[in-house]
PDB file of C-alpha atoms in Angstrom:
ATOM      1  CA  ASP Z   1      50.322   6.125 -74.164  1.00  0.00           C
ATOM      2  CA  ALA Z   2      46.854   5.289 -72.708  1.00  0.00           C
ATOM      3  CA  LYS Z   3      46.750   5.883 -68.630  1.00  0.00           C
ATOM      4  CA  THR Z   4      46.785   2.921 -66.432  1.00  0.00           C
ATOM      5  CA  THR Z   5      45.388   2.861 -62.828  1.00  0.00           C
ATOM      6  CA  GLN Z   6      46.632   1.083 -60.046  1.00  0.00           C
ATOM      7  CA  PRO Z   7      45.989   0.779 -56.106  1.00  0.00           C
ATOM      8  CA  THR Z   8      48.061   2.775 -54.234  1.00  0.00           C
ATOM      9  CA  SER Z   9      49.276  -0.125 -52.033  1.00  0.00           C
ATOM     10  CA  MET Z  10      48.223  -3.872 -51.087  1.00  0.00           C
ATOM     11  CA  ASP Z  11      49.500  -6.188 -48.366  1.00  0.00           C
ATOM     12  CA  CYS Z  12      50.286 -10.019 -48.761  1.00  0.00           C
ATOM     13  CA  ALA Z  13      50.740 -12.449 -46.481  1.00  0.00           C
ATOM     14  CA  GLU Z  14      54.313 -14.301 -46.866  1.00  0.00           C
ATOM     15  CA  GLY Z  15      54.672 -17.346 -49.035  1.00  0.00           C
ATOM     16  CA  ARG Z  16      51.315 -16.170 -51.016  1.00  0.00           C
ATOM     17  CA  ALA Z  17      50.271 -15.471 -54.543  1.00  0.00           C
ATOM     18  CA  ALA Z  18      50.175 -11.683 -54.666  1.00  0.00           C
ATOM     19  CA  ASN Z  19      48.166 -10.483 -57.547  1.00  0.00           C
ATOM     20  CA  LEU Z  20      48.210  -6.695 -58.506  1.00  0.00           C
ATOM     21  CA  PRO Z  21      45.195  -5.370 -60.516  1.00  0.00           C
ATOM     22  CA  CYS Z  22      45.971  -2.849 -63.317  1.00  0.00           C
ATOM     23  CA  ASN Z  23      43.149  -0.691 -65.135  1.00  0.00           C
ATOM     24  CA  HIS Z  24      44.313   0.061 -68.778  1.00  0.00           C
ATOM     25  CA  SER Z  25      40.772   1.169 -70.499  1.00  0.00           C
ATOM     26  CA  THR Z  26      41.759   3.293 -73.156  1.00  0.00           C
ATOM     27  CA  ILE Z  27      44.384   1.310 -74.216  1.00  0.00           C
ATOM     28  CA  SER Z  28      45.220   0.648 -78.245  1.00  0.00           C
ATOM     29  CA  GLY Z  29      45.481  -2.045 -80.342  1.00  0.00           C
ATOM     30  CA  ASN Z  30      49.145  -1.320 -80.477  1.00  0.00           C
ATOM     31  CA  GLU Z  31      50.277  -0.892 -77.116  1.00  0.00           C
ATOM     32  CA  TYR Z  32      52.097  -3.203 -74.634  1.00  0.00           C
ATOM     33  CA  VAL Z  33      51.112  -3.822 -70.632  1.00  0.00           C
ATOM     34  CA  TYR Z  34      54.515  -3.453 -69.180  1.00  0.00           C
ATOM     35  CA  TRP Z  35      55.464  -4.595 -65.431  1.00  0.00           C
ATOM     36  CA  TYR Z  36      58.042  -2.785 -63.924  1.00  0.00           C
ATOM     37  CA  ARG Z  37      59.102  -2.868 -59.889  1.00  0.00           C
ATOM     38  CA  GLN Z  38      61.279  -0.529 -57.773  1.00  0.00           C
ATOM     39  CA  ILE Z  39      63.013  -1.810 -54.714  1.00  0.00           C
ATOM     40  CA  HIS Z  40      64.383   1.417 -52.251  1.00  0.00           C
ATOM     41  CA  SER Z  41      66.756   3.037 -53.535  1.00  0.00           C
ATOM     42  CA  GLN Z  42      67.177   1.151 -56.608  1.00  0.00           C
ATOM     43  CA  GLY Z  43      66.402   1.909 -60.393  1.00  0.00           C
ATOM     44  CA  PRO Z  44      63.053  -0.152 -61.756  1.00  0.00           C
ATOM     45  CA  GLN Z  45      63.665  -3.394 -62.765  1.00  0.00           C
ATOM     46  CA  TYR Z  46      61.778  -5.075 -65.965  1.00  0.00           C
ATOM     47  CA  ILE Z  47      59.580  -7.936 -64.923  1.00  0.00           C
ATOM     48  CA  ILE Z  48      57.354  -8.939 -67.683  1.00  0.00           C
ATOM     49  CA  HIS Z  49      55.672  -7.444 -70.713  1.00  0.00           C
ATOM     50  CA  GLY Z  50      52.270  -8.973 -73.292  1.00  0.00           C
ATOM     51  CA  LEU Z  51      50.372  -7.747 -75.947  1.00  0.00           C
ATOM     52  CA  LYS Z  52      47.076  -9.659 -75.835  1.00  0.00           C
ATOM     53  CA  ASN Z  53      48.282 -13.662 -74.807  1.00  0.00           C
ATOM     54  CA  ASN Z  54      49.125 -14.348 -71.123  1.00  0.00           C
ATOM     55  CA  GLU Z  55      52.555 -14.409 -70.552  1.00  0.00           C
ATOM     56  CA  THR Z  56      54.805 -16.044 -67.696  1.00  0.00           C
ATOM     57  CA  ASN Z  57      58.152 -16.128 -66.608  1.00  0.00           C
ATOM     58  CA  GLU Z  58      60.173 -16.738 -63.749  1.00  0.00           C
ATOM     59  CA  MET Z  59      59.727 -13.571 -62.307  1.00  0.00           C
ATOM     60  CA  ALA Z  60      55.753 -13.570 -62.527  1.00  0.00           C
ATOM     61  CA  SER Z  61      52.904 -14.046 -64.841  1.00  0.00           C
ATOM     62  CA  LEU Z  62      50.650 -11.836 -66.555  1.00  0.00           C
ATOM     63  CA  ILE Z  63      47.038 -12.246 -67.024  1.00  0.00           C
ATOM     64  CA  ILE Z  64      45.341  -9.907 -69.529  1.00  0.00           C
ATOM     65  CA  THR Z  65      41.851  -9.530 -69.736  1.00  0.00           C
ATOM     66  CA  GLU Z  66      40.394 -10.547 -73.383  1.00  0.00           C
ATOM     67  CA  ASP Z  67      39.098  -6.683 -74.306  1.00  0.00           C
ATOM     68  CA  ARG Z  68      42.435  -5.800 -72.918  1.00  0.00           C
ATOM     69  CA  LYS Z  69      41.256  -3.368 -70.673  1.00  0.00           C
ATOM     70  CA  SER Z  70      42.719  -4.602 -67.712  1.00  0.00           C
ATOM     71  CA  SER Z  71      45.660  -7.021 -66.497  1.00  0.00           C
ATOM     72  CA  THR Z  72      46.544  -8.647 -63.285  1.00  0.00           C
ATOM     73  CA  LEU Z  73      50.749  -9.235 -61.998  1.00  0.00           C
ATOM     74  CA  ILE Z  74      50.582 -12.709 -60.201  1.00  0.00           C
ATOM     75  CA  LEU Z  75      53.345 -12.994 -58.100  1.00  0.00           C
ATOM     76  CA  PRO Z  76      53.126 -16.689 -57.370  1.00  0.00           C
ATOM     77  CA  HIS Z  77      55.191 -17.521 -53.724  1.00  0.00           C
ATOM     78  CA  ALA Z  78      55.902 -13.898 -52.075  1.00  0.00           C
ATOM     79  CA  THR Z  79      58.849 -13.268 -50.170  1.00  0.00           C
ATOM     80  CA  LEU Z  80      59.317 -10.265 -48.158  1.00  0.00           C
ATOM     81  CA  ARG Z  81      62.113  -9.259 -51.069  1.00  0.00           C
ATOM     82  CA  ASP Z  82      59.442  -8.727 -53.376  1.00  0.00           C
ATOM     83  CA  THR Z  83      57.908  -5.653 -50.867  1.00  0.00           C
ATOM     84  CA  ALA Z  84      58.249  -3.121 -53.807  1.00  0.00           C
ATOM     85  CA  VAL Z  85      56.557  -0.161 -56.233  1.00  0.00           C
ATOM     86  CA  TYR Z  86      55.371  -2.343 -58.539  1.00  0.00           C
ATOM     87  CA  TYR Z  87      54.449   0.143 -62.228  1.00  0.00           C
ATOM     88  CA  CYS Z  88      51.864  -0.827 -64.501  1.00  0.00           C
ATOM     89  CA  ILE Z  89      52.948   0.439 -67.983  1.00  0.00           C
ATOM     90  CA  VAL Z  90      51.288   0.601 -71.571  1.00  0.00           C
ATOM     91  CA  ARG Z  91      53.783   1.597 -74.054  1.00  0.00           C
ATOM     92  CA  VAL Z  92      53.214   2.129 -78.096  1.00  0.00           C
ATOM     93  CA  ARG Z  93      54.146  -1.317 -80.325  1.00  0.00           C
ATOM     94  CA  SER Z  94      56.341   0.141 -82.549  1.00  0.00           C
ATOM     95  CA  GLY Z  95      57.492   3.254 -84.380  1.00  0.00           C
ATOM     96  CA  GLY Z  96      60.779   5.113 -86.068  1.00  0.00           C
ATOM     97  CA  GLY Z  97      61.829   6.119 -82.649  1.00  0.00           C
ATOM     98  CA  ALA Z  98      60.631   4.760 -79.185  1.00  0.00           C
ATOM     99  CA  ASP Z  99      59.007   6.230 -76.555  1.00  0.00           C
ATOM    100  CA  GLY Z 100      60.379   6.892 -73.131  1.00  0.00           C
ATOM    101  CA  LEU Z 101      57.923   5.048 -70.699  1.00  0.00           C
ATOM    102  CA  THR Z 102      55.243   6.942 -68.636  1.00  0.00           C
ATOM    103  CA  PHE Z 103      55.361   5.482 -65.145  1.00  0.00           C
ATOM    104  CA  GLY Z 104      52.374   6.747 -62.699  1.00  0.00           C
ATOM    105  CA  LYS Z 105      52.734   6.056 -59.062  1.00  0.00           C
ATOM    106  CA  GLY Z 106      52.202   2.317 -58.806  1.00  0.00           C
ATOM    107  CA  THR Z 107      51.667   0.199 -56.666  1.00  0.00           C
ATOM    108  CA  HIS Z 108      53.314  -0.292 -53.045  1.00  0.00           C
ATOM    109  CA  LEU Z 109      53.193  -3.813 -52.525  1.00  0.00           C
ATOM    110  CA  ILE Z 110      54.297  -4.757 -48.889  1.00  0.00           C
ATOM    111  CA  ILE Z 111      54.694  -8.672 -48.133  1.00  0.00           C
ATOM    112  CA  GLN Z 112      54.075  -9.344 -44.720  1.00  0.00           C
ATOM    113  CA  PRO Z 113      55.696 -11.535 -42.794  1.00  0.00           C
TER     114      PRO Z 113
ATOM    115  CA  GLY T   1      76.863  -9.843 -67.140  1.00  0.00           C
ATOM    116  CA  ALA T   2      77.246  -5.871 -66.888  1.00  0.00           C
ATOM    117  CA  GLY T   3      73.664  -3.904 -66.285  1.00  0.00           C
ATOM    118  CA  VAL T   4      73.744  -0.545 -66.797  1.00  0.00           C
ATOM    119  CA  SER T   5      76.355   1.430 -64.697  1.00  0.00           C
ATOM    120  CA  GLN T   6      75.501   4.981 -63.521  1.00  0.00           C
ATOM    121  CA  SER T   7      77.931   7.219 -62.101  1.00  0.00           C
ATOM    122  CA  PRO T   8      78.828   9.098 -59.461  1.00  0.00           C
ATOM    123  CA  ARG T   9      75.754   7.194 -57.677  1.00  0.00           C
ATOM    124  CA  TYR T  10      75.531  10.262 -55.019  1.00  0.00           C
ATOM    125  CA  LYS T  11      76.361  14.018 -56.197  1.00  0.00           C
ATOM    126  CA  VAL T  12      76.202  16.938 -54.073  1.00  0.00           C
ATOM    127  CA  ALA T  13      76.072  20.497 -55.251  1.00  0.00           C
ATOM    128  CA  LYS T  14      76.041  24.018 -54.293  1.00  0.00           C
ATOM    129  CA  ARG T  15      73.157  26.155 -55.799  1.00  0.00           C
ATOM    130  CA  GLY T  16      74.696  27.399 -59.529  1.00  0.00           C
ATOM    131  CA  GLN T  17      77.348  24.871 -59.853  1.00  0.00           C
ATOM    132  CA  ASP T  18      77.419  22.870 -63.117  1.00  0.00           C
ATOM    133  CA  VAL T  19      76.585  18.948 -62.554  1.00  0.00           C
ATOM    134  CA  ALA T  20      77.674  16.045 -64.980  1.00  0.00           C
ATOM    135  CA  LEU T  21      76.232  12.121 -64.228  1.00  0.00           C
ATOM    136  CA  ARG T  22      77.683   9.499 -66.827  1.00  0.00           C
ATOM    137  CA  CYS T  23      75.624   6.592 -68.133  1.00  0.00           C
ATOM    138  CA  ASP T  24      77.701   3.511 -69.156  1.00  0.00           C
ATOM    139  CA  PRO T  25      74.259   1.337 -71.291  1.00  0.00           C
ATOM    140  CA  ILE T  26      74.329  -2.593 -71.524  1.00  0.00           C
ATOM    141  CA  SER T  27      77.041  -3.611 -74.095  1.00  0.00           C
ATOM    142  CA  GLY T  28      75.362  -3.007 -77.584  1.00  0.00           C
ATOM    143  CA  HIS T  29      72.171  -1.679 -76.861  1.00  0.00           C
ATOM    144  CA  VAL T  30      70.964   0.718 -79.171  1.00  0.00           C
ATOM    145  CA  SER T  31      68.647   2.704 -77.314  1.00  0.00           C
ATOM    146  CA  LEU T  32      69.135   4.879 -74.191  1.00  0.00           C
ATOM    147  CA  PHE T  33      66.810   6.985 -72.158  1.00  0.00           C
ATOM    148  CA  TRP T  34      67.286   9.714 -69.391  1.00  0.00           C
ATOM    149  CA  TYR T  35      64.686   9.939 -66.652  1.00  0.00           C
ATOM    150  CA  GLN T  36      64.191  11.997 -63.683  1.00  0.00           C
ATOM    151  CA  GLN T  37      62.806  10.750 -60.364  1.00  0.00           C
ATOM    152  CA  ALA T  38      61.576  12.754 -57.696  1.00  0.00           C
ATOM    153  CA  LEU T  39      60.619  12.126 -54.154  1.00  0.00           C
ATOM    154  CA  GLY T  40      57.665   9.786 -53.826  1.00  0.00           C
ATOM    155  CA  GLN T  41      57.277   9.776 -57.495  1.00  0.00           C
ATOM    156  CA  GLY T  42      57.546   7.459 -60.441  1.00  0.00           C
ATOM    157  CA  PRO T  43      59.999   8.408 -62.927  1.00  0.00           C
ATOM    158  CA  GLU T  44      59.724  11.018 -65.664  1.00  0.00           C
ATOM    159  CA  PHE T  45      61.055  10.913 -68.989  1.00  0.00           C
ATOM    160  CA  LEU T  46      63.863  13.302 -70.306  1.00  0.00           C
ATOM    161  CA  THR T  47      65.344  12.040 -73.608  1.00  0.00           C
ATOM    162  CA  TYR T  48      65.915   9.349 -75.595  1.00  0.00           C
ATOM    163  CA  PHE T  49      69.203   8.073 -77.973  1.00  0.00           C
ATOM    164  CA  GLN T  50      69.141   6.053 -80.778  1.00  0.00           C
ATOM    165  CA  ASN T  51      73.022   5.149 -80.878  1.00  0.00           C
ATOM    166  CA  GLU T  52      74.716   8.797 -81.179  1.00  0.00           C
ATOM    167  CA  ALA T  53      71.225  10.249 -82.093  1.00  0.00           C
ATOM    168  CA  GLN T  54      69.134  12.656 -79.780  1.00  0.00           C
ATOM    169  CA  LEU T  55      65.913  11.959 -80.913  1.00  0.00           C
ATOM    170  CA  ASP T  56      63.536  12.917 -78.672  1.00  0.00           C
ATOM    171  CA  LYS T  57      64.410  15.692 -75.855  1.00  0.00           C
ATOM    172  CA  SER T  58      60.989  16.970 -75.067  1.00  0.00           C
ATOM    173  CA  GLY T  59      60.752  15.956 -71.493  1.00  0.00           C
ATOM    174  CA  LEU T  60      64.502  18.313 -70.365  1.00  0.00           C
ATOM    175  CA  PRO T  61      62.509  20.807 -68.129  1.00  0.00           C
ATOM    176  CA  SER T  62      64.992  23.515 -69.232  1.00  0.00           C
ATOM    177  CA  ASP T  63      67.870  24.383 -71.269  1.00  0.00           C
ATOM    178  CA  ARG T  64      69.981  23.778 -68.570  1.00  0.00           C
ATOM    179  CA  PHE T  65      69.784  20.487 -69.104  1.00  0.00           C
ATOM    180  CA  PHE T  66      71.548  19.426 -71.896  1.00  0.00           C
ATOM    181  CA  ALA T  67      72.357  15.375 -72.831  1.00  0.00           C
ATOM    182  CA  GLU T  68      75.090  14.258 -75.102  1.00  0.00           C
ATOM    183  CA  ARG T  69      75.973  10.820 -76.690  1.00  0.00           C
ATOM    184  CA  PRO T  70      78.901  11.031 -78.794  1.00  0.00           C
ATOM    185  CA  GLU T  71      79.743   7.588 -79.554  1.00  0.00           C
ATOM    186  CA  GLY T  72      76.829   5.977 -79.559  1.00  0.00           C
ATOM    187  CA  SER T  73      77.372   4.194 -76.286  1.00  0.00           C
ATOM    188  CA  VAL T  74      78.395   6.119 -73.221  1.00  0.00           C
ATOM    189  CA  SER T  75      75.663   9.292 -72.809  1.00  0.00           C
ATOM    190  CA  THR T  76      76.430  11.891 -69.997  1.00  0.00           C
ATOM    191  CA  LEU T  77      73.346  14.356 -68.922  1.00  0.00           C
ATOM    192  CA  LYS T  78      74.695  17.832 -67.938  1.00  0.00           C
ATOM    193  CA  ILE T  79      72.833  20.282 -66.142  1.00  0.00           C
ATOM    194  CA  GLN T  80      74.441  23.897 -66.092  1.00  0.00           C
ATOM    195  CA  ARG T  81      73.509  26.355 -62.923  1.00  0.00           C
ATOM    196  CA  THR T  82      71.779  24.185 -60.857  1.00  0.00           C
ATOM    197  CA  GLN T  83      69.199  25.000 -58.702  1.00  0.00           C
ATOM    198  CA  GLN T  84      67.478  23.619 -55.748  1.00  0.00           C
ATOM    199  CA  GLU T  85      64.415  22.057 -57.508  1.00  0.00           C
ATOM    200  CA  ASP T  86      67.044  19.457 -60.331  1.00  0.00           C
ATOM    201  CA  SER T  87      67.346  17.961 -56.741  1.00  0.00           C
ATOM    202  CA  ALA T  88      65.966  14.235 -57.755  1.00  0.00           C
ATOM    203  CA  VAL T  89      67.520  10.584 -58.992  1.00  0.00           C
ATOM    204  CA  TYR T  90      68.578  10.639 -62.566  1.00  0.00           C
ATOM    205  CA  LEU T  91      67.797   7.565 -64.213  1.00  0.00           C
ATOM    206  CA  CYS T  92      69.538   5.782 -67.116  1.00  0.00           C
ATOM    207  CA  ALA T  93      67.785   3.203 -68.818  1.00  0.00           C
ATOM    208  CA  SER T  94      68.901   1.112 -72.266  1.00  0.00           C
ATOM    209  CA  SER T  95      67.335  -0.960 -74.718  1.00  0.00           C
ATOM    210  CA  PHE T  96      68.223  -3.504 -77.464  1.00  0.00           C
ATOM    211  CA  GLU T  97      66.522  -0.843 -79.833  1.00  0.00           C
ATOM    212  CA  GLY T  98      63.787   1.231 -79.683  1.00  0.00           C
ATOM    213  CA  ALA T  99      60.577  -0.915 -80.688  1.00  0.00           C
ATOM    214  CA  GLY T 100      57.677  -1.197 -78.048  1.00  0.00           C
ATOM    215  CA  ASN T 101      58.357  -4.713 -77.565  1.00  0.00           C
ATOM    216  CA  GLN T 102      62.187  -4.608 -76.202  1.00  0.00           C
ATOM    217  CA  PRO T 103      61.903  -3.565 -72.413  1.00  0.00           C
ATOM    218  CA  GLN T 104      64.067  -0.914 -71.288  1.00  0.00           C
ATOM    219  CA  HIS T 105      66.782  -2.154 -68.272  1.00  0.00           C
ATOM    220  CA  PHE T 106      67.262   1.098 -65.656  1.00  0.00           C
ATOM    221  CA  GLY T 107      70.696   1.475 -63.645  1.00  0.00           C
ATOM    222  CA  ASP T 108      70.787   2.421 -60.142  1.00  0.00           C
ATOM    223  CA  GLY T 109      70.289   6.576 -60.693  1.00  0.00           C
ATOM    224  CA  THR T 110      72.507   9.445 -59.187  1.00  0.00           C
ATOM    225  CA  ARG T 111      70.702  10.875 -56.087  1.00  0.00           C
ATOM    226  CA  LEU T 112      71.547  14.623 -56.952  1.00  0.00           C
ATOM    227  CA  SER T 113      71.102  17.030 -53.764  1.00  0.00           C
ATOM    228  CA  ILE T 114      71.561  20.861 -54.463  1.00  0.00           C
ATOM    229  CA  LEU T 115      72.206  22.942 -51.302  1.00  0.00           C
TER     230      LEU T 115
END
């Protein structure tokens, strides 16, 4: 799986949009971009994933650049409960088996009141 | 709507003891994964099951680690002769199938402390 690069930490004011960047310059055409977050003492929580089109769900939006070398996770109206470590992961699209996810160190997002 | 359930939530054992950690995946999920998360680090893949078949155990750190899923549902991760470096959170995840476009859903883990 391709390697990802994320900032170590970010701050965001409560109520504002939180934009979390991720670089994945070596991504292959058959790799998805996944985002998970982990709140203290809990397991990772799936947020969203995409291949090449932008995606939106009830939690967030995922913007993938046209060359697919980077992406941005957008939390439109951040709340204090969004404080967590956010992981950007690239994952092979298909295969006979399955791949374990390769987590990096992620971005520690702190929402400020 | 039950998610992935892991038990026990916390486990303390003395060095040299054997431990068994249980994972109940989401009903109907074919794929099951185990991860190890050391303090301050992201989770690291240990092993993967598709139904009862263990298709990948490349992440298991030593032969003291053993996982099984005999009926393709509940899984158990066993660690024999535990050592202090085994102290970590052990996470289980399941997905509907193994394809790359199926998200994995995680339990809250078992925090293992070896004294």
